[in-house]
Amino acid sequence: MQFDDIRHCRVTPAQGCIRIGEREYDPEDSLRLNAPFGSIPVSVLADALKPYTLLSGGECQPQAAILVYQVTGRLEALTHYFPLLRILDERQQIEFHARLQQLAGSYELRVVMKGLPEDTTFSEAPEGVRILAAGHILEVFFFQPEMLARFFKSRRSFWVYPDRQAYQAAGGAGGGSYHPLLRCIRLYMQRFFEGFYGAMPGQAPFLHELGHMLEHFNSRRGLMLLGNRLLPGMLESDGSLFNPEARILFLEGKRLEKERYLDWSSHSEAGRGPMPLGSPYVFQSDSEFIAGYFEMFFRNPHAFADKNITLYRAFERLFGWDPRQAWEQDFDVYVRSNRLAYESGKPLKTAGLT
Ligand SMILES: [Zn+2]
């Protein structure tokens, strides 16, 4: 059996055992996967699945890829989640793996259950959630270790809600958010997995919220503070991390997107220039702008670069790598739905960007 054939499949409990995609497996079976994964007893995969199912009442449905990673420890399984791994050489992959494991143990992952106070911490959060959060962060910062070190100088906190009820009971909106007072990302657990049921990654709510979090990060003091309206590395006070080129590119690129948005908000069809890349939603505030374009940089880099190479280069300079190398083709759902939003002719809200 080829790992590539099952990596995206959801794994769910079935009577007496598990189902991978549409197929049920017997607890006595083994999956004989191609190298380097080898043979994996189904009962071992079933044990790895249990914490997700028990905590979430079945709402959280991890892919086979993360469970295969958990039971084999083979980094290759995580290529399903992190396209950067496709372009790292062998030495860099080893480094990625070592740093991933170190990072995964270095932050607080709080599992918040319904009916329990939010300060109740469960240590038995599913291992895969911890790995995915760390992996997203490392994918962003792999080529910026100093920025990463500053980000983790103080203990960072991520809160996950295993089921929708728990998230709603906590007043959570939209399935995820960055909470500026609690200074943490809060996310409904299944949202870690929802974008990974295809051959390439899709929606990445954690990345979006990480964009918000970084916008609030003061790299000089190593603290989560008020929004900067910029990313770390774009402020003079960032010291050795300050990247003036990225700052200039960002401001120029943002101005261009804003002009396009204003143009689309105010002109008749005949007078309209190019459409903005981001959805109307991200033009409501500086923080949404950063979160939205930050996520698109890691999901539809080709369309992003084609549309606004100046803004694209700002992110590329800042993080030190070009996701186009890892993405043969964009995840283009955002691009298409954003285009539809502008073409619908619905009135656009006033931009809240500075
Ligand atoms: Zn947002």
Coordinates of C-alpha atoms in Angstrom, one line a residue, residues 102-284:
Q102 CA 12.1 20.6 20.6
L103 CA 9.5 23.2 19.7
A104 CA 6.5 20.8 20.2
G105 CA 7.5 20.4 23.8
S106 CA 8.2 24.1 24.5
Y107 CA 4.8 25.7 24.5
E108 CA 1.6 25.4 26.5
L109 CA -1.2 23.5 24.7
R110 CA -4.2 23.9 26.8
V111 CA -7.2 21.7 26.1
V112 CA -10.3 23.4 27.2
M113 CA -13.3 21.2 27.9
K114 CA -16.9 22.2 28.1
G115 CA -18.2 22.8 31.6
L116 CA -14.7 23.1 33.1
P117 CA -13.0 26.4 33.9
E118 CA -10.6 27.6 31.2
D119 CA -7.6 27.3 33.4
T120 CA -8.0 23.6 33.6
T121 CA -5.1 22.1 31.6
F122 CA -5.1 18.6 30.3
S123 CA -1.7 17.1 29.6
E124 CA -3.1 14.4 27.3
A125 CA -3.7 16.6 24.3
P126 CA -3.4 14.5 21.2
E127 CA 0.2 14.4 20.2
G128 CA -0.6 15.3 16.6
V129 CA -2.2 18.6 17.5
R130 CA 1.0 19.6 19.3
I131 CA 3.1 18.5 16.3
L132 CA 0.9 20.4 13.8
A133 CA 1.0 23.7 15.7
A134 CA 4.8 23.4 16.1
G135 CA 5.2 22.4 12.4
H136 CA 3.2 25.4 11.1
I137 CA 5.3 27.8 13.2
L138 CA 8.5 26.1 12.1
E139 CA 7.5 26.1 8.5
V140 CA 7.1 29.9 8.7
F141 CA 10.4 30.5 10.6
F142 CA 12.7 27.7 9.5
F143 CA 15.0 30.2 7.8
Q144 CA 14.6 32.8 10.5
P145 CA 15.8 31.0 13.6
E146 CA 16.6 34.2 15.5
M147 CA 13.0 35.5 15.0
L148 CA 11.7 32.1 16.2
A149 CA 13.9 32.2 19.3
R150 CA 12.6 35.6 20.2
F151 CA 9.0 34.5 19.7
F152 CA 9.6 31.6 22.1
K153 CA 11.6 33.6 24.6
S154 CA 8.5 33.6 26.8
R155 CA 6.2 30.6 27.0
R156 CA 3.6 30.8 24.2
S157 CA 0.1 29.5 24.7
F158 CA -2.4 27.8 22.4
W159 CA -5.8 26.7 23.5
V160 CA -7.7 24.0 21.7
Y161 CA -11.4 23.2 22.1
P162 CA -12.1 19.5 21.3
D163 CA -15.7 20.0 20.3
R164 CA -17.8 22.9 19.0
Q165 CA -19.8 23.1 22.2
A166 CA -16.7 23.7 24.2
Y167 CA -15.6 26.4 21.8
Q168 CA -19.0 28.1 21.7
A169 CA -19.3 27.9 25.5
A170 CA -16.1 29.9 25.8
G171 CA -17.6 32.6 23.5
G172 CA -15.3 31.6 20.7
A173 CA -16.3 33.0 17.3
G174 CA -15.7 31.7 13.8
G175 CA -13.9 28.5 14.9
G176 CA -10.7 30.3 15.9
S177 CA -9.2 33.6 16.9
Y178 CA -6.3 35.3 18.5
H179 CA -7.3 36.6 21.9
P180 CA -5.3 39.8 22.6
L181 CA -6.1 39.8 26.3
L182 CA -5.4 36.1 26.9
R183 CA -2.5 36.5 24.4
C184 CA -3.1 33.2 22.9
I185 CA -4.6 31.5 19.8
R186 CA -7.8 29.7 20.5
L187 CA -8.9 27.1 18.0
Y188 CA -11.6 24.4 17.7
M189 CA -9.5 21.2 17.4
Q190 CA -10.9 19.9 14.1
R191 CA -9.7 23.1 12.5
F192 CA -6.1 21.8 12.7
F193 CA -7.2 19.0 10.3
E194 CA -9.9 20.4 8.1
G195 CA -7.6 21.7 5.4
F196 CA -5.7 18.5 4.9
Y197 CA -8.1 16.0 3.3
G198 CA -6.7 16.7 -0.2
A199 CA -3.5 15.9 -1.9
M200 CA -2.1 19.4 -1.0
P201 CA -2.9 21.5 2.1
G202 CA -6.0 23.7 2.0
Q203 CA -7.5 26.0 4.6
A204 CA -5.1 26.8 7.4
P205 CA -6.9 28.6 10.2
F206 CA -3.9 28.2 12.5
L207 CA -1.7 30.1 10.1
H208 CA -4.3 32.9 9.8
E209 CA -4.4 33.2 13.6
L210 CA -0.6 33.0 13.8
G211 CA -0.6 36.0 11.5
H212 CA -2.7 37.9 14.0
M213 CA -0.5 36.7 16.9
L214 CA 2.7 37.9 15.1
E215 CA 1.1 41.2 14.4
H216 CA 0.8 41.6 18.2
F217 CA 4.3 40.4 19.0
N218 CA 6.9 42.8 20.2
S219 CA 10.1 41.2 19.2
R220 CA 12.3 43.7 21.1
R221 CA 10.7 42.9 24.4
G222 CA 9.7 39.3 23.5
L223 CA 6.1 40.0 24.6
M224 CA 2.7 39.8 23.2
L225 CA 1.5 43.4 23.2
L226 CA -0.8 45.7 21.2
G227 CA -1.0 45.3 17.5
N228 CA 2.0 46.7 15.5
R229 CA 0.2 46.8 12.2
L230 CA 3.4 45.2 10.9
L231 CA 5.1 41.9 11.3
P232 CA 8.2 41.3 13.5
G233 CA 11.2 42.4 11.6
M234 CA 9.5 45.4 10.0
L235 CA 10.1 47.7 13.0
E236 CA 13.2 49.6 13.6
S237 CA 13.0 48.6 17.3
D238 CA 13.4 44.9 16.2
G239 CA 17.2 45.7 16.3
S240 CA 19.2 43.0 14.6
L241 CA 16.1 41.5 13.1
F242 CA 15.0 44.7 11.5
N243 CA 14.7 44.2 7.7
P244 CA 14.2 47.6 6.2
E245 CA 13.7 46.2 2.7
A246 CA 10.8 44.0 3.9
R247 CA 9.2 47.0 5.6
I248 CA 9.4 49.2 2.5
L249 CA 8.1 46.4 0.2
F250 CA 5.3 45.7 2.7
L251 CA 4.1 49.3 2.9
E252 CA 4.3 49.7 -0.9
G253 CA 2.5 46.4 -1.5
K254 CA -0.1 47.1 1.1
R255 CA -0.7 50.6 -0.4
L256 CA -1.3 49.0 -3.8
E257 CA -3.8 46.5 -2.4
K258 CA -5.6 49.3 -0.5
E259 CA -5.8 51.4 -3.7
R260 CA -7.2 48.5 -5.6
Y261 CA -9.8 48.0 -2.8
L262 CA -10.8 51.6 -2.7
D263 CA -11.0 51.6 -6.5
W264 CA -13.4 48.6 -6.4
S265 CA -15.4 50.2 -3.6
S266 CA -16.0 53.5 -5.3
H267 CA -15.9 53.2 -9.0
S268 CA -18.3 52.0 -11.6
E269 CA -17.3 48.9 -13.4
A270 CA -15.8 50.8 -16.4
G271 CA -13.3 52.6 -14.2
R272 CA -12.1 49.7 -12.2
G273 CA -8.5 48.7 -12.3
P274 CA -7.1 45.3 -11.1
M275 CA -9.0 43.5 -8.4
P276 CA -7.4 43.2 -4.9
L277 CA -6.1 39.7 -4.1
G278 CA -7.4 39.6 -0.5
S279 CA -11.1 39.2 0.4
P280 CA -13.1 42.3 1.3
Y281 CA -13.0 41.0 4.9
V282 CA -9.3 41.6 5.3
F283 CA -9.6 45.2 4.4
Q284 CA -11.5 46.0 7.5

